[in-house]
mmCIF file of C-alpha atoms and ligand atoms in Angstrom:
data_model
loop_
_atom_site.group_PDB
_atom_site.id
_atom_site.type_symbol
_atom_site.label_atom_id
_atom_site.label_comp_id
_atom_site.label_asym_id
_atom_site.label_seq_id
_atom_site.Cartn_x
_atom_site.Cartn_y
_atom_site.Cartn_z
ATOM 1 C CA MET T 1 16.733 -132.060 60.363
ATOM 2 C CA GLU T 2 20.304 -132.984 61.305
ATOM 3 C CA ASN T 3 22.789 -132.893 58.445
ATOM 4 C CA LYS T 4 24.181 -136.385 58.056
ATOM 5 C CA SER T 5 26.811 -135.640 55.412
ATOM 6 C CA PRO T 6 30.237 -135.813 57.036
ATOM 7 C CA ILE T 7 32.858 -133.181 57.648
ATOM 8 C CA GLY T 8 36.000 -134.149 55.712
ATOM 9 C CA ILE T 9 39.325 -133.798 57.532
ATOM 10 C CA ILE T 10 42.637 -133.939 55.650
ATOM 11 C CA GLY T 11 46.197 -133.782 56.956
ATOM 12 C CA ALA T 12 49.434 -134.458 55.107
ATOM 13 C CA MET T 13 51.401 -136.293 57.788
ATOM 14 C CA GLU T 14 50.524 -139.102 60.160
ATOM 15 C CA VAL T 15 51.128 -136.873 63.165
ATOM 16 C CA GLU T 16 48.571 -134.392 61.785
ATOM 17 C CA VAL T 17 45.665 -136.869 61.654
ATOM 18 C CA ASN T 18 46.442 -139.799 63.981
ATOM 19 C CA SER T 19 45.038 -138.286 67.159
ATOM 20 C CA ILE T 20 41.796 -137.605 65.272
ATOM 21 C CA ILE T 21 41.565 -141.091 63.755
ATOM 22 C CA SER T 22 42.187 -142.669 67.172
ATOM 23 C CA ARG T 23 39.188 -140.733 68.581
ATOM 24 C CA LEU T 24 36.701 -141.955 65.960
ATOM 25 C CA SER T 25 33.724 -144.005 67.079
ATOM 26 C CA GLY T 26 32.359 -146.722 64.785
ATOM 27 C CA GLU T 27 35.409 -146.373 62.549
ATOM 28 C CA GLN T 28 35.373 -147.952 59.103
ATOM 29 C CA SER T 29 38.062 -147.516 56.495
ATOM 30 C CA GLU T 30 38.387 -147.788 52.755
ATOM 31 C CA SER T 31 41.490 -147.461 50.574
ATOM 32 C CA ILE T 32 41.389 -145.642 47.226
ATOM 33 C CA ALA T 33 44.495 -144.783 45.181
ATOM 34 C CA GLY T 34 46.597 -145.801 48.169
ATOM 35 C CA LEU T 35 44.855 -143.233 50.391
ATOM 36 C CA VAL T 36 42.932 -144.537 53.404
ATOM 37 C CA PHE T 37 39.627 -142.826 54.202
ATOM 38 C CA HIS T 38 38.546 -143.374 57.829
ATOM 39 C CA SER T 39 34.892 -142.668 58.498
ATOM 40 C CA GLY T 40 33.094 -142.599 61.824
ATOM 41 C CA THR T 41 31.881 -140.056 64.347
ATOM 42 C CA LEU T 42 34.008 -137.534 66.214
ATOM 43 C CA GLU T 43 32.286 -136.151 69.323
ATOM 44 C CA GLY T 44 29.055 -137.458 67.769
ATOM 45 C CA VAL T 45 29.657 -135.662 64.430
ATOM 46 C CA PRO T 46 29.990 -137.748 61.237
ATOM 47 C CA VAL T 47 33.465 -137.258 59.740
ATOM 48 C CA VAL T 48 35.779 -138.797 57.165
ATOM 49 C CA VAL T 49 39.521 -138.435 57.789
ATOM 50 C CA ALA T 50 42.453 -139.026 55.425
ATOM 51 C CA GLN T 51 46.216 -138.591 55.400
ATOM 52 C CA CYS T 52 47.018 -137.245 51.923
ATOM 53 C CA GLY T 53 50.829 -137.108 51.970
ATOM 54 C CA PRO T 54 52.832 -133.934 51.351
ATOM 55 C CA GLY T 55 52.349 -131.492 48.500
ATOM 56 C CA LYS T 56 49.715 -130.063 46.210
ATOM 57 C CA VAL T 57 49.075 -133.035 43.926
ATOM 58 C CA ASN T 58 48.637 -135.511 46.788
ATOM 59 C CA ALA T 59 46.292 -133.089 48.516
ATOM 60 C CA ALA T 60 44.215 -132.380 45.388
ATOM 61 C CA VAL T 61 43.802 -136.078 44.549
ATOM 62 C CA CYS T 62 42.744 -136.835 48.122
ATOM 63 C CA THR T 63 40.275 -133.935 48.191
ATOM 64 C CA GLN T 64 38.663 -134.865 44.883
ATOM 65 C CA ILE T 65 38.238 -138.514 45.916
ATOM 66 C CA MET T 66 36.796 -137.462 49.266
ATOM 67 C CA ILE T 67 34.290 -135.171 47.575
ATOM 68 C CA LEU T 68 33.144 -137.755 45.015
ATOM 69 C CA LYS T 69 32.968 -140.685 47.459
ATOM 70 C CA TYR T 70 31.713 -139.038 50.656
ATOM 71 C CA SER T 71 29.963 -135.770 49.641
ATOM 72 C CA PRO T 72 31.339 -133.857 52.654
ATOM 73 C CA ARG T 73 29.488 -130.669 53.666
ATOM 74 C CA LEU T 74 32.809 -129.037 54.637
ATOM 75 C CA ILE T 75 36.466 -130.050 54.287
ATOM 76 C CA ILE T 76 38.993 -128.988 56.919
ATOM 77 C CA ASN T 77 42.742 -129.168 56.411
ATOM 78 C CA THR T 78 44.577 -129.482 59.716
ATOM 79 C CA GLY T 79 48.312 -129.482 60.383
ATOM 80 C CA VAL T 80 51.449 -127.436 60.810
ATOM 81 C CA ALA T 81 52.946 -124.525 58.882
ATOM 82 C CA GLY T 82 55.898 -122.196 58.779
ATOM 83 C CA GLY T 83 55.119 -118.841 60.385
ATOM 84 C CA VAL T 84 55.257 -115.574 58.446
ATOM 85 C CA GLY T 85 55.346 -112.843 61.108
ATOM 86 C CA VAL T 86 53.695 -115.162 63.656
ATOM 87 C CA LYS T 87 55.332 -117.255 66.386
ATOM 88 C CA ILE T 88 55.981 -120.988 66.798
ATOM 89 C CA GLY T 89 52.977 -122.447 68.622
ATOM 90 C CA ASP T 90 50.530 -119.844 67.250
ATOM 91 C CA LEU T 91 47.456 -120.934 65.302
ATOM 92 C CA VAL T 92 46.364 -119.592 61.928
ATOM 93 C CA ALA T 93 42.886 -120.069 60.454
ATOM 94 C CA ALA T 94 42.921 -119.229 56.749
ATOM 95 C CA GLU T 95 40.669 -116.469 55.451
ATOM 96 C CA SER T 96 41.932 -117.493 52.006
ATOM 97 C CA CYS T 97 44.741 -119.506 50.410
ATOM 98 C CA VAL T 98 47.171 -118.685 47.612
ATOM 99 C CA GLN T 99 49.536 -120.905 45.628
ATOM 100 C CA HIS T 100 52.810 -118.977 45.875
ATOM 101 C CA ASP T 101 54.609 -121.208 43.354
ATOM 102 C CA PHE T 102 52.080 -120.846 40.517
ATOM 103 C CA ASP T 103 53.956 -118.428 38.337
ATOM 104 C CA THR T 104 53.050 -117.368 34.787
ATOM 105 C CA ARG T 105 54.394 -113.813 35.195
ATOM 106 C CA ALA T 106 56.471 -114.292 32.041
ATOM 107 C CA LEU T 107 53.157 -114.325 30.133
ATOM 108 C CA GLY T 108 51.945 -111.119 31.784
ATOM 109 C CA ASP T 109 49.879 -112.679 34.595
ATOM 110 C CA LYS T 110 50.038 -111.681 38.256
ATOM 111 C CA LEU T 111 52.048 -114.072 40.451
ATOM 112 C CA GLY T 112 49.804 -116.803 41.892
ATOM 113 C CA THR T 113 46.988 -116.399 39.360
ATOM 114 C CA LEU T 114 45.232 -119.757 38.861
ATOM 115 C CA PHE T 115 43.209 -120.774 35.828
ATOM 116 C CA ILE T 116 40.081 -122.759 36.573
ATOM 117 C CA ARG T 117 37.976 -124.327 33.831
ATOM 118 C CA ARG T 118 34.308 -123.405 33.863
ATOM 119 C CA GLY T 119 33.040 -125.563 31.025
ATOM 120 C CA ASP T 120 34.423 -125.977 27.515
ATOM 121 C CA SER T 121 34.756 -122.321 26.630
ATOM 122 C CA GLU T 122 35.327 -120.459 29.886
ATOM 123 C CA THR T 123 38.233 -120.079 32.289
ATOM 124 C CA GLU T 124 38.085 -118.255 35.619
ATOM 125 C CA ASN T 125 41.245 -116.483 36.785
ATOM 126 C CA ILE T 126 41.587 -116.477 40.542
ATOM 127 C CA LEU T 127 44.402 -115.632 42.953
ATOM 128 C CA GLU T 128 42.944 -115.897 46.463
ATOM 129 C CA LEU T 129 40.999 -119.106 46.978
ATOM 130 C CA PRO T 130 38.231 -118.403 49.473
ATOM 131 C CA CYS T 131 37.791 -120.299 52.735
ATOM 132 C CA ASP T 132 34.511 -120.621 54.579
ATOM 133 C CA ARG T 133 34.256 -117.562 56.868
ATOM 134 C CA THR T 134 31.884 -119.128 59.355
ATOM 135 C CA ALA T 135 34.093 -122.195 59.867
ATOM 136 C CA ALA T 136 37.257 -120.063 60.048
ATOM 137 C CA LYS T 137 35.656 -117.818 62.717
ATOM 138 C CA VAL T 138 34.542 -120.821 64.791
ATOM 139 C CA LEU T 139 38.105 -122.200 64.691
ATOM 140 C CA LEU T 140 39.629 -118.804 65.462
ATOM 141 C CA GLU T 141 37.316 -118.151 68.418
ATOM 142 C CA GLU T 142 37.943 -121.639 69.803
ATOM 143 C CA ALA T 143 41.706 -121.089 69.428
ATOM 144 C CA LYS T 144 41.522 -117.691 71.148
ATOM 145 C CA ALA T 145 39.599 -119.195 74.046
ATOM 146 C CA ILE T 146 42.378 -121.707 74.771
ATOM 147 C CA TYR T 147 45.644 -120.312 73.437
ATOM 148 C CA GLY T 148 47.413 -116.971 73.300
ATOM 149 C CA GLY T 149 48.368 -116.512 69.656
ATOM 150 C CA ALA T 150 45.539 -117.090 67.212
ATOM 151 C CA HIS T 151 45.271 -115.355 63.851
ATOM 152 C CA MET T 152 43.102 -115.241 60.753
ATOM 153 C CA GLY T 153 44.917 -114.550 57.491
ATOM 154 C CA VAL T 154 46.257 -115.684 54.155
ATOM 155 C CA VAL T 155 47.881 -119.132 54.006
ATOM 156 C CA ALA T 156 50.435 -119.518 51.202
ATOM 157 C CA THR T 157 50.867 -122.978 49.668
ATOM 158 C CA GLY T 158 53.588 -124.366 47.412
ATOM 159 C CA ASP T 159 55.549 -127.525 46.690
ATOM 160 C CA GLU T 160 58.463 -126.330 48.773
ATOM 161 C CA PHE T 161 59.536 -126.519 52.414
ATOM 162 C CA VAL T 162 60.499 -122.898 53.027
ATOM 163 C CA ALA T 163 63.611 -122.474 55.170
ATOM 164 C CA ASP T 164 64.839 -119.068 54.068
ATOM 165 C CA LYS T 165 64.233 -115.687 55.686
ATOM 166 C CA GLU T 166 64.251 -113.794 52.361
ATOM 167 C CA LYS T 167 61.584 -116.090 50.927
ATOM 168 C CA ASN T 168 59.626 -115.679 54.158
ATOM 169 C CA ARG T 169 59.742 -111.863 53.830
ATOM 170 C CA TRP T 170 58.726 -112.165 50.159
ATOM 171 C CA LEU T 171 55.687 -114.305 51.057
ATOM 172 C CA GLY T 172 54.543 -111.609 53.463
ATOM 173 C CA GLU T 173 55.135 -108.816 50.939
ATOM 174 C CA GLN T 174 53.644 -110.512 47.866
ATOM 175 C CA PHE T 175 50.611 -112.176 49.438
ATOM 176 C CA GLY T 176 50.196 -110.780 52.973
ATOM 177 C CA ALA T 177 50.691 -114.398 54.111
ATOM 178 C CA LYS T 178 50.705 -115.371 57.798
ATOM 179 C CA ALA T 179 51.680 -119.013 57.230
ATOM 180 C CA VAL T 180 53.315 -121.150 54.554
ATOM 181 C CA GLU T 181 52.668 -124.838 53.975
ATOM 182 C CA MET T 182 52.300 -127.371 51.176
ATOM 183 C CA GLU T 183 48.628 -128.448 50.856
ATOM 184 C CA GLY T 184 46.021 -125.884 51.956
ATOM 185 C CA GLY T 185 45.847 -123.957 48.667
ATOM 186 C CA SER T 186 45.426 -127.147 46.700
ATOM 187 C CA ILE T 187 42.643 -128.456 48.952
ATOM 188 C CA ALA T 188 41.003 -125.026 48.725
ATOM 189 C CA GLN T 189 41.210 -125.128 44.915
ATOM 190 C CA ALA T 190 39.666 -128.609 44.669
ATOM 191 C CA CYS T 191 36.909 -127.517 47.075
ATOM 192 C CA TYR T 192 36.303 -124.312 45.121
ATOM 193 C CA MET T 193 36.022 -126.204 41.821
ATOM 194 C CA ASN T 194 33.421 -128.520 43.392
ATOM 195 C CA GLY T 195 31.517 -125.853 45.336
ATOM 196 C CA VAL T 196 32.418 -127.442 48.691
ATOM 197 C CA PRO T 197 33.208 -125.106 51.617
ATOM 198 C CA CYS T 198 36.675 -125.514 53.087
ATOM 199 C CA ALA T 199 38.733 -124.415 56.078
ATOM 200 C CA VAL T 200 42.476 -124.530 56.712
ATOM 201 C CA LEU T 201 43.762 -124.631 60.290
ATOM 202 C CA ARG T 202 47.502 -124.619 60.915
ATOM 203 C CA ALA T 203 49.677 -124.510 64.031
ATOM 204 C CA ILE T 204 53.088 -122.939 63.521
ATOM 205 C CA SER T 205 55.894 -125.514 63.815
ATOM 206 C CA ASP T 206 58.782 -123.293 62.621
ATOM 207 C CA SER T 207 59.497 -119.804 61.369
ATOM 208 C CA ALA T 208 60.166 -120.734 57.721
ATOM 209 C CA ASN T 209 63.753 -119.515 58.058
ATOM 210 C CA ASP T 210 67.285 -120.846 58.552
ATOM 211 C CA ASP T 211 66.250 -122.399 61.889
ATOM 212 C CA SER T 212 63.457 -124.474 60.304
ATOM 213 C CA PRO T 213 65.521 -127.636 59.692
ATOM 214 C CA VAL T 214 66.029 -127.778 63.483
ATOM 215 C CA ASP T 215 62.727 -126.256 64.681
ATOM 216 C CA PHE T 216 60.419 -128.315 62.461
ATOM 217 C CA PRO T 217 61.463 -131.749 63.810
ATOM 218 C CA ALA T 218 61.575 -130.334 67.352
ATOM 219 C CA PHE T 219 58.046 -128.870 67.294
ATOM 220 C CA VAL T 220 56.116 -130.786 64.628
ATOM 221 C CA ARG T 221 54.443 -133.305 66.953
ATOM 222 C CA GLU T 222 53.376 -130.832 69.615
ATOM 223 C CA THR T 223 52.039 -128.319 67.108
ATOM 224 C CA ALA T 224 50.351 -130.864 64.802
ATOM 225 C CA GLU T 225 48.501 -132.251 67.810
ATOM 226 C CA LYS T 226 47.567 -128.741 68.920
ATOM 227 C CA SER T 227 45.801 -128.114 65.613
ATOM 228 C CA ALA T 228 44.103 -131.543 65.724
ATOM 229 C CA GLU T 229 43.017 -131.018 69.351
ATOM 230 C CA LEU T 230 41.519 -127.663 68.510
ATOM 231 C CA LEU T 231 39.592 -129.185 65.628
ATOM 232 C CA ILE T 232 38.231 -131.931 67.904
ATOM 233 C CA ARG T 233 37.095 -129.295 70.412
ATOM 234 C CA ALA T 234 35.401 -127.235 67.694
ATOM 235 C CA VAL T 235 33.842 -130.003 65.611
ATOM 236 C CA GLN T 236 30.371 -129.840 67.176
ATOM 237 C CA LYS T 237 30.146 -126.133 66.300
ATOM 238 C CA LEU T 238 31.085 -126.623 62.640
HETATM 239 N N1 ADE J 1 55.105 -126.893 56.991
HETATM 240 C C1 ADE J 1 55.639 -126.631 58.202
HETATM 241 N N2 ADE J 1 56.674 -125.775 58.083
HETATM 242 C C2 ADE J 1 56.784 -125.483 56.766
HETATM 243 C C3 ADE J 1 57.664 -124.681 56.019
HETATM 244 N N3 ADE J 1 58.631 -123.986 56.623
HETATM 245 N N4 ADE J 1 57.510 -124.633 54.666
HETATM 246 C C4 ADE J 1 56.520 -125.332 54.079
HETATM 247 N N5 ADE J 1 55.670 -126.116 54.739
HETATM 248 C C5 ADE J 1 55.784 -126.194 56.074
#
């Protein structure tokens, strides 16, 4: 029997979700906590789409509401990212996400270790938040079929727009990251806590270095739409 539960799609900025929302058939919307959830079908597939706003807290709140209200079978985060060793215009599908700014090293923990409650008396320590392999492979293969640069790798998330080549190098060294952005690792954490599969797809808008303040505004629209377009093309296979 066909699975009627929707695929959830989250992007931080208007430009990351608008082309998807405009393609919905039978669109209905509902506002919760100031976030607008647009449901409908995309290429015949039931979806719910929301713009969460930038950063980890916005993204986590949006993800949790989406899960409780719409019971999505998969949540996909689409948008742009700073490249770590990959070029502007390339696509990165996350194999996992880390939160590069979660830092309790002063207490003896490894950088990026997260603490997830598992009931009243148990905490799980986790560094790499898993992404759904099947969904990531579908997105990667679709990207490879259309574009030159497509990669699978670690996406590093933090509440910071990275525009510094030393920090960029550090992200690669510490986490093996291929892209840096501000929501994926938080969406992946909320999904992980709820047992919902997730995928993170990012097109590279800048190189997370000194040129980023110029490159990001120059390339954000084109690259955000590239990621959204790829998702639309792949949605029937997800
Ligand atoms: N999103 C796009 N570019 C980024 C960067 N350089 N840092 C963080 N998030 C981003």
